[in-house]
CSV table of C-alpha atoms in Angstrom, one decimal:
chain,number,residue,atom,x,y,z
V,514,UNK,CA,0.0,0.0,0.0
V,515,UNK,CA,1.2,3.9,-1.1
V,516,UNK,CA,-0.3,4.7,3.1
V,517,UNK,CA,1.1,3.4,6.0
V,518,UNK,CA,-0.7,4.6,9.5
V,519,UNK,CA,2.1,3.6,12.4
V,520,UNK,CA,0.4,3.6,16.1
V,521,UNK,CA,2.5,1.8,18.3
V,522,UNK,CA,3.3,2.4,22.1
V,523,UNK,CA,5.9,5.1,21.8
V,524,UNK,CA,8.3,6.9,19.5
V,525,UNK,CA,10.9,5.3,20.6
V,526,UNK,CA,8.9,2.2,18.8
V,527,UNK,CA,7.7,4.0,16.0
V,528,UNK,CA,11.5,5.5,15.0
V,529,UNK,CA,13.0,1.5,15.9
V,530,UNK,CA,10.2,0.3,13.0
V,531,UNK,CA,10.6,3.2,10.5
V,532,UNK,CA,14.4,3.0,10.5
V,533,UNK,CA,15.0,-0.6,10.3
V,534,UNK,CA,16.9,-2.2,7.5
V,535,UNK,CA,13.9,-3.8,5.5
V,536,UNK,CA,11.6,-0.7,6.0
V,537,UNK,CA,13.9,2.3,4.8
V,538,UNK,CA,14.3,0.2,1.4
V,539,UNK,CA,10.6,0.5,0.6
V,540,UNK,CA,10.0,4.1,2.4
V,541,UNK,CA,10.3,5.7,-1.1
V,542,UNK,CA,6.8,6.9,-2.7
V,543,UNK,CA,5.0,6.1,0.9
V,544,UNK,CA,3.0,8.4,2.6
V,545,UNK,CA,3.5,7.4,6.2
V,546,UNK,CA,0.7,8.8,8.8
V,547,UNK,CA,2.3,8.8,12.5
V,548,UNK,CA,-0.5,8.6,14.8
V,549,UNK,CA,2.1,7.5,17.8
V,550,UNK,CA,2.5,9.9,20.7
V,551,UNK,CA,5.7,12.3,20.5
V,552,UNK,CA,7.0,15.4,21.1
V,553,UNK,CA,7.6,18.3,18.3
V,554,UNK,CA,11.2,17.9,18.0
V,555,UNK,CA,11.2,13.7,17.4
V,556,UNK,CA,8.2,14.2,14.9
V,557,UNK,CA,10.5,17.1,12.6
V,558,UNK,CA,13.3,14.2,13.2
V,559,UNK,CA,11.1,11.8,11.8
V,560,UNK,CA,9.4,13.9,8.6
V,561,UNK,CA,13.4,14.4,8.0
V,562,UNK,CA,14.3,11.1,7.7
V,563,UNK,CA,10.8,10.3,5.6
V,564,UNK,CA,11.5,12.8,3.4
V,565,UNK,CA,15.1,11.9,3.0
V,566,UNK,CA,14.1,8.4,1.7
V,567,UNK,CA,11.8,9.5,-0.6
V,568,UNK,CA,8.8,9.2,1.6
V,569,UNK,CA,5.8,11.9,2.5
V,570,UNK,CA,5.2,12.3,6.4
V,571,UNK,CA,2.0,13.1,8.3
V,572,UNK,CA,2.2,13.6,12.2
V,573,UNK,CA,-1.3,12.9,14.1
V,574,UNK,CA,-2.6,13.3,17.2
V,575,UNK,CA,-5.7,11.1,18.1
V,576,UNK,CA,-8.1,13.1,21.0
V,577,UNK,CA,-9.8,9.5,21.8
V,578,UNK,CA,-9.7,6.5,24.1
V,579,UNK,CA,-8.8,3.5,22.2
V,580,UNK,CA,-12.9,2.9,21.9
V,581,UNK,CA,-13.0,5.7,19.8
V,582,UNK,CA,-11.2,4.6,17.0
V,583,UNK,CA,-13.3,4.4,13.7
V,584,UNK,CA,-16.7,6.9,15.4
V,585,UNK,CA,-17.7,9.5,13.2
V,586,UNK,CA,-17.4,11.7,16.1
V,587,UNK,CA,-13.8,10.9,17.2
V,588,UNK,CA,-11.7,13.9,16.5
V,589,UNK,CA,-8.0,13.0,15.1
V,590,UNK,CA,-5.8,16.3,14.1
V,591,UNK,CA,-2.9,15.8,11.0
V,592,UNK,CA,-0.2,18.0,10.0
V,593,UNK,CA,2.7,17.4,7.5
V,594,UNK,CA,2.5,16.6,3.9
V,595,UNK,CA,-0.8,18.4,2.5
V,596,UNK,CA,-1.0,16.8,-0.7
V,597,UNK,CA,-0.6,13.7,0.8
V,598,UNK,CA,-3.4,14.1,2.7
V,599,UNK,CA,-6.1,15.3,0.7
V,600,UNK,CA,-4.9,12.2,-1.5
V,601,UNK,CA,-5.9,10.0,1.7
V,602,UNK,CA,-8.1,12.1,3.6
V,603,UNK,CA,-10.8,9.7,2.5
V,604,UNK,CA,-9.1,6.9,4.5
V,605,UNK,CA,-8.1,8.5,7.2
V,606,UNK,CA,-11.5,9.3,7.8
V,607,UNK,CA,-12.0,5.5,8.8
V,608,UNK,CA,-10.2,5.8,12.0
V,609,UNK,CA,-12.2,9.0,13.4
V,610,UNK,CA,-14.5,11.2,11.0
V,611,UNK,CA,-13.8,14.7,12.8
V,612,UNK,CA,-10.4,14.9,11.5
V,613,UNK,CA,-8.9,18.3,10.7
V,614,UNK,CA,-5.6,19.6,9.1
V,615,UNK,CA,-3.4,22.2,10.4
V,616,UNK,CA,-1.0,23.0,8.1
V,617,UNK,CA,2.5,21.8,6.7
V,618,UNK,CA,4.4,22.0,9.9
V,619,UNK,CA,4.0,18.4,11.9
V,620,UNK,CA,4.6,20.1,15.1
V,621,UNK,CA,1.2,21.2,15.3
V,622,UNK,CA,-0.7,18.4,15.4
V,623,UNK,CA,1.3,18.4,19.0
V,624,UNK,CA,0.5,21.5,19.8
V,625,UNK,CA,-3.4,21.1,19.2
V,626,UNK,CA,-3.9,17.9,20.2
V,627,UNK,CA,-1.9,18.4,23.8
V,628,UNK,CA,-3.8,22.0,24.6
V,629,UNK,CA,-7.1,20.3,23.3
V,630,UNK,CA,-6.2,17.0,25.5
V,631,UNK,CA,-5.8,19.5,27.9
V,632,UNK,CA,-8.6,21.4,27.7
V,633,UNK,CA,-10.6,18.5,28.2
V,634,UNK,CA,-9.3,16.9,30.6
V,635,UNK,CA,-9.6,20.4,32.8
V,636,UNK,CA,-13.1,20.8,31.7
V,637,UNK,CA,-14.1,17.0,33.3
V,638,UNK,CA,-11.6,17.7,36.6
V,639,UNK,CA,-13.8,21.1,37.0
V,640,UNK,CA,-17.2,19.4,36.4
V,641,UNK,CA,-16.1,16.5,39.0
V,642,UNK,CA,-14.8,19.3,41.4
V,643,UNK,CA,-18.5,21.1,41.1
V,644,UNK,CA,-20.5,18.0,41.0
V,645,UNK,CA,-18.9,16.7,44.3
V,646,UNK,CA,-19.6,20.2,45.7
V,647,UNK,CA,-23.4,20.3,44.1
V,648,UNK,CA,-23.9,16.3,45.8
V,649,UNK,CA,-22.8,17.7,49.1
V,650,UNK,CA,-26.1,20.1,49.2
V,651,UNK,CA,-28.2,17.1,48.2
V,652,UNK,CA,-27.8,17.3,44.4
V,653,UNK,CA,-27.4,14.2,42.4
V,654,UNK,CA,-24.7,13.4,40.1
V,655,UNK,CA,-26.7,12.2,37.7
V,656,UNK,CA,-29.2,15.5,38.0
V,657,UNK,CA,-25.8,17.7,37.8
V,658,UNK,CA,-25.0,15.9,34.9
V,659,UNK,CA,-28.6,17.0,33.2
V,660,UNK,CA,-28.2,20.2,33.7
V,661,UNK,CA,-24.5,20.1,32.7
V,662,UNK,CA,-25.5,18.9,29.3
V,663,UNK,CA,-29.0,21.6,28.8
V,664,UNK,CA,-25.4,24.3,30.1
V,665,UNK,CA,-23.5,23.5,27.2
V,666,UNK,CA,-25.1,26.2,24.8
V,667,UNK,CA,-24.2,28.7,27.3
V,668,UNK,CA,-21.0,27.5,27.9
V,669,UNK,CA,-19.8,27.4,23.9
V,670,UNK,CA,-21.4,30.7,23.5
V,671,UNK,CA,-18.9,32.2,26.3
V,672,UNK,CA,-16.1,30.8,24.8
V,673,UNK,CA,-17.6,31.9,21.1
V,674,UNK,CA,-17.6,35.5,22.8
V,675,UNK,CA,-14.6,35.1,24.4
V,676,UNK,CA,-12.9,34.3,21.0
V,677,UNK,CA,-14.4,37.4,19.5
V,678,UNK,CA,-13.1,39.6,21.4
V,679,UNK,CA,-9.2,38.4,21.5
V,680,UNK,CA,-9.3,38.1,17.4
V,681,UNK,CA,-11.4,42.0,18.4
V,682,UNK,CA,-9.2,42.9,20.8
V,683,UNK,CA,-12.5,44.3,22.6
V,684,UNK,CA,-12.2,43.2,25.9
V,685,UNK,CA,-14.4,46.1,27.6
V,686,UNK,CA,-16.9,44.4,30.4
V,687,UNK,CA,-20.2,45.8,30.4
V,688,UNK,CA,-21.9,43.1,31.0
V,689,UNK,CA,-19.6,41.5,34.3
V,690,UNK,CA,-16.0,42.8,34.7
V,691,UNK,CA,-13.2,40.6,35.9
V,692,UNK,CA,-12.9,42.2,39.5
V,693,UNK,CA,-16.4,41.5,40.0
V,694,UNK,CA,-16.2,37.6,38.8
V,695,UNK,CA,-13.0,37.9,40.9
V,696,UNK,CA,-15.1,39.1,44.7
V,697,UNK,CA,-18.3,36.8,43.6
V,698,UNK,CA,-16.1,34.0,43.3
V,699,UNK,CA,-13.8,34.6,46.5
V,700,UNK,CA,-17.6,34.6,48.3
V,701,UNK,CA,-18.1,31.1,46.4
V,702,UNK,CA,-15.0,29.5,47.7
V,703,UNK,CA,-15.9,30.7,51.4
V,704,UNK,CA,-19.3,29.1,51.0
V,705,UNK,CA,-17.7,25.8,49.3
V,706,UNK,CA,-15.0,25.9,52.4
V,707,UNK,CA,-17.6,25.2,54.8
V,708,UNK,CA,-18.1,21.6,52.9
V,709,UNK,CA,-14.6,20.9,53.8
V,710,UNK,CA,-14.3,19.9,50.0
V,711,UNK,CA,-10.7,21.0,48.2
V,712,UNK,CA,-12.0,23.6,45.8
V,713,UNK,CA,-8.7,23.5,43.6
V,714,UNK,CA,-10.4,24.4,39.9
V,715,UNK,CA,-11.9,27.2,41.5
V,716,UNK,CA,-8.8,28.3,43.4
V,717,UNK,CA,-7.1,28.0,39.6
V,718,UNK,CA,-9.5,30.4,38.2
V,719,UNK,CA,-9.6,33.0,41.0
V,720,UNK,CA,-6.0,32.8,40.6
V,721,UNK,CA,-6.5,33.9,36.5
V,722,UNK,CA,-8.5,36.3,37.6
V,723,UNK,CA,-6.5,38.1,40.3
V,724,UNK,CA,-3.5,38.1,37.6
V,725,UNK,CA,-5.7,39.7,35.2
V,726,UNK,CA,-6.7,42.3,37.6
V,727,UNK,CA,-3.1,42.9,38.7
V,728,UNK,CA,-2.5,43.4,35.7
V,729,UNK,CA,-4.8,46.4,34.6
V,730,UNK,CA,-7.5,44.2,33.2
V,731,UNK,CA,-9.8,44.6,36.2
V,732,UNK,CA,-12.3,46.8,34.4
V,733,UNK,CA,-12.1,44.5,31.6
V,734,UNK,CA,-14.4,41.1,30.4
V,735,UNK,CA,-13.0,37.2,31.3
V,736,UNK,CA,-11.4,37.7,27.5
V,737,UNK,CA,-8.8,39.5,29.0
V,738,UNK,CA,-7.5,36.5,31.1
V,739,UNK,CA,-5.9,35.4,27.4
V,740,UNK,CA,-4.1,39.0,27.0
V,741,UNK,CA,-3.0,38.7,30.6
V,742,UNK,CA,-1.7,35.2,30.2
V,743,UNK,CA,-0.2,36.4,26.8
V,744,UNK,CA,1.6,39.0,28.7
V,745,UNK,CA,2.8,37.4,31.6
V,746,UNK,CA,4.3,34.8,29.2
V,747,UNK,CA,6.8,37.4,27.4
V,748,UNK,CA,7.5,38.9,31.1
V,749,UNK,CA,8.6,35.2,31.9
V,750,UNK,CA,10.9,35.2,28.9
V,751,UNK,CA,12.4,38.7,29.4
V,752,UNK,CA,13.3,37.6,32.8
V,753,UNK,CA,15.2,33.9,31.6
């Protein structure tokens, strides 16, 4: 076959298979599709030694439990070769239909598939956090979860308007400023300390929101968190 997909436990595995004796004769005219975990630097290492046989080179980055493989809904992100993978997009689609390409640098199927990992793996650590919190004033988990799924609307909607106004750069808050998320939220963590429950999420977010307001965004919407972030970030680098 012109498309090999390697998925094997780790790169260390995946650069032992693609640079042994009998494979390197036959890499030429292959489109290889490297689904195996790694980090930026070993996946340029390996589209340079593709490409120096003759070979194309895709990185992936698969945003699924093994269960997931082959659901229409199971999201898998590609970067490298873009010819090559319109030519076998088609396939590809076989192992998860949500697929999306991010360009001709393999590094960044890393990059957004670790921040997206990420994402959600915050995103269930905070519902589990405020679900344990909701079950200690007689709320079920099961009725959390309910109105966790009727909340999503609202909660892609924020993060629509959030995205809006960084690409904007409107980060005014009329409707609820950061300082005042930042005072409504220090009540909430008093009332949740009197369940004796860690509140860790929620300590994480009052601590965006007190660096935002530190630094001059007070007056300004959640969006702001990203500038503030952004900022801090090039502070960190000045200083190393």
């Amino acid at each position: 076959s012109d498309l090999v997909v390697v998925c094997v436990l780790d790169h260390r595995a995946s650069r032992a298979l693609l640079e042994s004796e009998d494979v390197i004769q036959d890499l030429s005219g292959k489109t290889i599709v490297d689904l195996t975990s790694a980090t930026p630097e070993e996946m340029l290492a390996q589209q340079a030694h593709i490409r120096e046989r003759g070979g194309r080179f895709i990185a992936g980055g698969i945003l699924a439990l093994p269960s997931g493989i082959g659901r229409q809904d199971t999201m898998i992100l590609y970067a490298g070769d873009g010819p090559a993978f319109d030519e076998h997009r088609r396939t590809l689609t076989c192992f998860g239909g949500a697929l999306a390409y991010l360009g001709p640098d393999p590094r960044a199927a890393f990059h957004a598939y670790s921040t997206l990992g990420l994402f959600v793996e915050a995103s269930v650590a905070l519902f589990l956090e405020a679900a344990t919190m909701a079950r200690s004033y007689g709320i079920s988990i099961d009725v959390y979860y309910r109105l966790t799924r009727t909340a999503q609307d609202l909660i892609h909607g924020r993060i629509r308007d959030c995205t809006g106004r960084i690409v904007g750069s409107q980060n005014d808050g009329e409707e609820r400023s950061i300082d005042l998320r930042l005072r409504f939220t220090q009540a909430l963590k008093a009332l949740f300390a009197q369940t004796g429950i860690p509140a860790r999420m929620t300590e994480g977010f009052m601590a965006h929101l007190k660096m935002a307001s530190d630094c001059g965004h007070g007056s300004n919407d959640i969006a702001a968190i990203a500038n503030a972030l952004h900022n801090q970030s090039h502070v960190q680098g000045n200083r190393s």
